[in-house]
């Protein structure tokens, strides 16, 4: 499904990723953790094809996305959805228009089907009836849900979550975490969650990878990470203290 082979990336002479290897199977739920600025979001951008690696390969669905044509890259991207940290809604559009936007821009779908698809995705994220609302009228948790509905509008096979619960209170965080898990199971979507929030790490992932000194450590599970004596354990216990 997704494979990074010996991937390295630097910016302005500073090495961010060094010889990173990662394989994610279809339907897996993984979390990428680490301190701020360690390269977690860079990893997502490489998977999206927004950055090219300085060395190594990024394979999505068996294709090296940095060797395919631009037209092919765009088609591969249509199979990937992303929930941005800020939800990144268009304030000039209402909720329904936000969710419909990628369908209108990227898919040749009749208008009636767009309307049906928008209603379906809003129901999926428990936001039915909010189509005419403006993003400015929504709470932080509601904006995240609408952002998720938009990311799911094209029925992606892979979902990327960039700090999905940042800025939310514990109750709203739990609601978003539950939604991530439910959608993963219900839609059979492969999920990659980048986060430093402890509850999100433990509740949304089957495997947990830590970015440290530009590379990924061997993974832990939610069951083993709490008692780990490695850098993982220091990170988790530090977050709880």
Tab-separated table of C-alpha atoms in Angstrom:
chain	number	residue	atom	x	y	z
A	1	UNK	CA	0.000	0.000	0.000
A	2	UNK	CA	2.552	2.621	1.192
A	3	UNK	CA	6.296	2.106	1.354
A	4	UNK	CA	9.162	4.486	2.047
A	5	UNK	CA	12.562	3.091	1.105
A	6	UNK	CA	15.695	4.773	2.451
A	7	UNK	CA	14.107	8.209	2.231
A	8	UNK	CA	16.134	11.302	3.145
A	9	UNK	CA	15.085	14.950	3.033
A	10	UNK	CA	16.823	18.172	4.030
A	11	UNK	CA	15.899	21.855	3.963
A	12	UNK	CA	18.498	24.611	3.691
A	13	UNK	CA	21.221	22.152	4.568
A	14	UNK	CA	19.446	20.804	7.657
A	15	UNK	CA	18.714	17.081	7.538
A	16	UNK	CA	15.088	16.443	8.551
A	17	UNK	CA	14.676	12.822	7.476
A	18	UNK	CA	17.584	10.404	7.181
A	19	UNK	CA	17.321	6.956	5.592
A	20	UNK	CA	13.676	6.446	6.655
A	21	UNK	CA	12.038	3.083	5.965
A	22	UNK	CA	8.350	2.455	6.535
A	23	UNK	CA	5.814	-0.053	5.217
A	24	UNK	CA	2.087	0.393	5.823
A	25	UNK	CA	-0.317	-2.369	4.844
A	26	UNK	CA	-3.856	-1.878	3.583
A	27	UNK	CA	-6.252	-1.120	6.427
A	28	UNK	CA	-3.579	-0.445	9.059
A	29	UNK	CA	-3.917	2.395	11.537
A	30	UNK	CA	-0.554	3.878	12.484
A	31	UNK	CA	0.554	6.915	14.469
A	32	UNK	CA	3.702	8.934	13.873
A	33	UNK	CA	4.863	10.667	17.050
A	34	UNK	CA	7.787	12.822	18.099
A	35	UNK	CA	8.740	16.271	19.286
A	36	UNK	CA	7.740	19.415	17.406
A	37	UNK	CA	9.809	19.989	14.285
A	38	UNK	CA	11.132	16.430	14.135
A	39	UNK	CA	9.838	15.746	10.604
A	40	UNK	CA	6.380	14.243	11.146
A	41	UNK	CA	4.545	16.628	8.839
A	42	UNK	CA	7.367	16.409	6.299
A	43	UNK	CA	6.677	12.681	6.138
A	44	UNK	CA	3.032	13.377	5.266
A	45	UNK	CA	4.034	15.847	2.567
A	46	UNK	CA	6.327	13.257	1.013
A	47	UNK	CA	3.479	10.732	0.944
A	48	UNK	CA	1.243	13.346	-0.712
A	49	UNK	CA	3.933	14.128	-3.273
A	50	UNK	CA	4.183	17.747	-2.111
A	51	UNK	CA	7.897	17.317	-1.385
A	52	UNK	CA	10.334	15.168	-3.334
A	53	UNK	CA	12.913	13.176	-1.342
A	54	UNK	CA	16.583	13.989	-1.766
A	55	UNK	CA	17.211	10.249	-1.812
A	56	UNK	CA	15.121	7.088	-1.665
A	57	UNK	CA	11.694	6.094	-2.953
A	58	UNK	CA	8.104	6.788	-1.908
A	59	UNK	CA	5.803	4.080	-3.243
A	60	UNK	CA	2.031	4.510	-3.101
A	61	UNK	CA	-0.068	1.614	-4.411
A	62	UNK	CA	3.164	0.182	-5.837
A	63	UNK	CA	4.157	3.308	-7.794
A	64	UNK	CA	7.071	5.616	-7.044
A	65	UNK	CA	5.133	8.872	-6.939
A	66	UNK	CA	8.205	10.968	-7.621
A	67	UNK	CA	8.926	9.164	-10.879
A	68	UNK	CA	5.439	9.150	-12.404
A	69	UNK	CA	4.029	11.875	-14.625
A	70	UNK	CA	2.273	14.851	-13.060
A	71	UNK	CA	-1.047	13.621	-14.472
A	72	UNK	CA	-0.540	10.216	-12.854
A	73	UNK	CA	0.466	11.810	-9.557
A	74	UNK	CA	-2.793	13.768	-9.520
A	75	UNK	CA	-4.760	10.549	-10.009
A	76	UNK	CA	-2.899	8.854	-7.164
A	77	UNK	CA	-3.576	11.835	-4.904
A	78	UNK	CA	-7.307	11.418	-5.489
A	79	UNK	CA	-7.055	8.164	-3.519
A	80	UNK	CA	-5.621	10.009	-0.513
A	81	UNK	CA	-7.590	12.249	1.846
A	82	UNK	CA	-6.095	14.584	4.425
A	83	UNK	CA	-7.505	16.269	7.505
A	84	UNK	CA	-5.428	19.376	8.133
A	85	UNK	CA	-4.549	20.537	11.632
A	86	UNK	CA	-6.708	23.660	11.236
A	87	UNK	CA	-9.410	21.865	9.167
A	88	UNK	CA	-8.573	24.461	6.431
A	89	UNK	CA	-12.183	25.183	5.495
A	90	UNK	CA	-13.016	27.920	2.998
A	91	UNK	CA	-14.664	30.659	5.055
A	92	UNK	CA	-16.295	32.117	1.941
A	93	UNK	CA	-18.257	28.885	1.364
A	94	UNK	CA	-20.907	27.224	3.476
A	95	UNK	CA	-20.452	23.705	4.832
A	96	UNK	CA	-22.087	21.946	1.876
A	97	UNK	CA	-19.962	23.871	-0.631
A	98	UNK	CA	-16.805	23.018	1.325
A	99	UNK	CA	-17.571	19.293	1.211
A	100	UNK	CA	-18.606	19.482	-2.457
A	101	UNK	CA	-15.510	21.411	-3.538
A	102	UNK	CA	-13.158	18.447	-4.230
A	103	UNK	CA	-15.958	16.551	-5.984
A	104	UNK	CA	-16.631	19.448	-8.341
A	105	UNK	CA	-12.941	20.156	-8.933
A	106	UNK	CA	-11.636	16.612	-9.330
A	107	UNK	CA	-14.438	14.223	-10.256
A	108	UNK	CA	-16.812	14.181	-13.208
A	109	UNK	CA	-19.923	13.701	-11.075
A	110	UNK	CA	-23.410	14.988	-11.983
A	111	UNK	CA	-24.738	17.766	-9.741
A	112	UNK	CA	-27.462	15.553	-8.269
A	113	UNK	CA	-24.901	12.967	-7.215
A	114	UNK	CA	-22.716	15.670	-5.684
A	115	UNK	CA	-25.638	16.731	-3.500
A	116	UNK	CA	-26.248	13.108	-2.460
A	117	UNK	CA	-22.548	12.533	-1.753
A	118	UNK	CA	-22.328	15.661	0.405
A	119	UNK	CA	-25.356	14.565	2.443
A	120	UNK	CA	-23.854	11.100	2.849
A	121	UNK	CA	-20.509	12.390	4.096
A	122	UNK	CA	-22.103	14.861	6.500
A	123	UNK	CA	-24.164	12.027	7.955
A	124	UNK	CA	-21.027	9.904	8.213
A	125	UNK	CA	-19.360	12.488	10.464
A	126	UNK	CA	-22.584	13.159	12.384
A	127	UNK	CA	-23.085	16.646	10.933
A	128	UNK	CA	-26.338	16.199	8.996
A	129	UNK	CA	-28.355	19.396	8.786
A	130	UNK	CA	-25.311	21.693	8.878
A	131	UNK	CA	-24.954	22.141	5.119
A	132	UNK	CA	-26.158	25.753	5.071
A	133	UNK	CA	-24.033	26.836	8.047
A	134	UNK	CA	-20.931	28.975	7.564
A	135	UNK	CA	-17.608	27.705	8.974
A	136	UNK	CA	-17.413	30.784	11.214
A	137	UNK	CA	-20.540	29.590	13.029
A	138	UNK	CA	-19.023	26.207	13.927
A	139	UNK	CA	-17.087	25.086	16.990
A	140	UNK	CA	-13.563	23.729	16.675
A	141	UNK	CA	-14.776	20.143	16.855
A	142	UNK	CA	-17.476	20.770	14.255
A	143	UNK	CA	-14.943	22.345	11.891
A	144	UNK	CA	-12.766	19.246	12.254
A	145	UNK	CA	-15.752	17.043	11.371
A	146	UNK	CA	-16.548	19.101	8.289
A	147	UNK	CA	-12.889	18.980	7.264
A	148	UNK	CA	-13.052	15.222	7.651
A	149	UNK	CA	-16.250	15.002	5.580
A	150	UNK	CA	-14.510	16.961	2.820
A	151	UNK	CA	-11.450	14.702	2.991
A	152	UNK	CA	-13.720	11.653	2.684
A	153	UNK	CA	-15.837	13.055	-0.145
A	154	UNK	CA	-13.818	11.300	-2.845
A	155	UNK	CA	-13.880	7.914	-1.037
A	156	UNK	CA	-10.105	7.755	-0.453
A	157	UNK	CA	-8.260	4.539	0.282
A	158	UNK	CA	-5.788	6.335	2.577
A	159	UNK	CA	-6.492	9.022	5.189
A	160	UNK	CA	-3.790	11.293	6.577
A	161	UNK	CA	-4.482	13.123	9.843
A	162	UNK	CA	-2.179	16.027	10.731
A	163	UNK	CA	-2.597	16.731	14.467
A	164	UNK	CA	-6.361	16.009	14.305
A	165	UNK	CA	-7.098	16.839	17.959
A	166	UNK	CA	-4.804	19.810	18.514
A	167	UNK	CA	-6.637	22.720	20.129
A	168	UNK	CA	-9.652	20.652	21.207
A	169	UNK	CA	-10.772	20.044	24.774
A	170	UNK	CA	-10.605	16.445	26.120
A	171	UNK	CA	-14.250	15.653	25.300
A	172	UNK	CA	-14.026	16.928	21.731
A	173	UNK	CA	-10.682	15.143	21.311
A	174	UNK	CA	-12.284	11.871	22.367
A	175	UNK	CA	-15.133	12.421	19.896
A	176	UNK	CA	-12.706	12.978	17.007
A	177	UNK	CA	-10.588	9.982	18.050
A	178	UNK	CA	-13.681	7.763	18.152
A	179	UNK	CA	-14.661	9.033	14.717
A	180	UNK	CA	-11.228	8.240	13.256
A	181	UNK	CA	-11.381	4.670	14.569
A	182	UNK	CA	-14.989	4.128	13.483
A	183	UNK	CA	-14.381	5.402	9.959
A	184	UNK	CA	-11.244	3.308	9.627
A	185	UNK	CA	-13.166	0.171	10.511
A	186	UNK	CA	-16.346	1.057	8.655
A	187	UNK	CA	-14.722	2.234	5.420
A	188	UNK	CA	-11.613	-0.031	5.542
A	189	UNK	CA	-9.415	3.056	5.118
A	190	UNK	CA	-5.691	2.975	5.836
A	191	UNK	CA	-4.998	5.681	8.439
A	192	UNK	CA	-1.829	7.621	9.249
A	193	UNK	CA	-2.135	9.918	12.266
A	194	UNK	CA	0.570	12.462	13.036
A	195	UNK	CA	0.172	13.656	16.605
A	196	UNK	CA	1.842	14.359	19.927
A	197	UNK	CA	-1.371	14.086	21.974
A	198	UNK	CA	-1.191	11.048	24.233
A	199	UNK	CA	-4.863	10.024	24.086
A	200	UNK	CA	-4.852	10.227	20.284
A	201	UNK	CA	-1.708	8.111	20.125
A	202	UNK	CA	-3.183	5.388	22.322
A	203	UNK	CA	-6.723	5.366	20.949
A	204	UNK	CA	-6.348	5.649	17.158
A	205	UNK	CA	-3.374	3.444	16.246
A	206	UNK	CA	-2.466	-0.219	16.030
A	207	UNK	CA	1.214	0.637	15.548
A	208	UNK	CA	3.089	3.649	16.883
A	209	UNK	CA	6.278	4.908	15.229
A	210	UNK	CA	8.489	7.564	16.774
A	211	UNK	CA	10.501	10.021	14.720
A	212	UNK	CA	13.846	10.550	16.450
A	213	UNK	CA	16.996	12.142	15.048
A	214	UNK	CA	15.541	12.062	11.543
A	215	UNK	CA	14.615	8.403	11.440
A	216	UNK	CA	11.817	6.114	12.580
A	217	UNK	CA	12.352	3.825	15.558
A	218	UNK	CA	10.990	0.286	15.613
A	219	UNK	CA	7.234	0.478	16.325
A	220	UNK	CA	5.452	-0.030	19.599
A	221	UNK	CA	1.782	-0.838	20.220
A	222	UNK	CA	-0.666	0.987	22.515
A	223	UNK	CA	-0.229	-1.933	24.936
A	224	UNK	CA	3.579	-1.913	25.027
A	225	UNK	CA	4.337	1.789	24.777
A	226	UNK	CA	3.111	2.629	28.285
A	227	UNK	CA	5.720	0.347	29.865
A	228	UNK	CA	8.494	0.897	27.346
A	229	UNK	CA	11.857	1.829	28.854
A	230	UNK	CA	13.117	3.278	25.559
A	231	UNK	CA	12.753	6.803	24.164
A	232	UNK	CA	9.101	5.936	23.578
A	233	UNK	CA	8.532	5.561	27.300
A	234	UNK	CA	10.249	8.854	28.056
A	235	UNK	CA	8.064	10.626	25.500
A	236	UNK	CA	4.807	9.129	26.771
A	237	UNK	CA	5.552	9.587	30.460
A	238	UNK	CA	6.746	13.127	29.821
A	239	UNK	CA	3.437	13.875	28.146
A	240	UNK	CA	1.513	12.597	31.139
A	241	UNK	CA	3.522	14.371	33.833
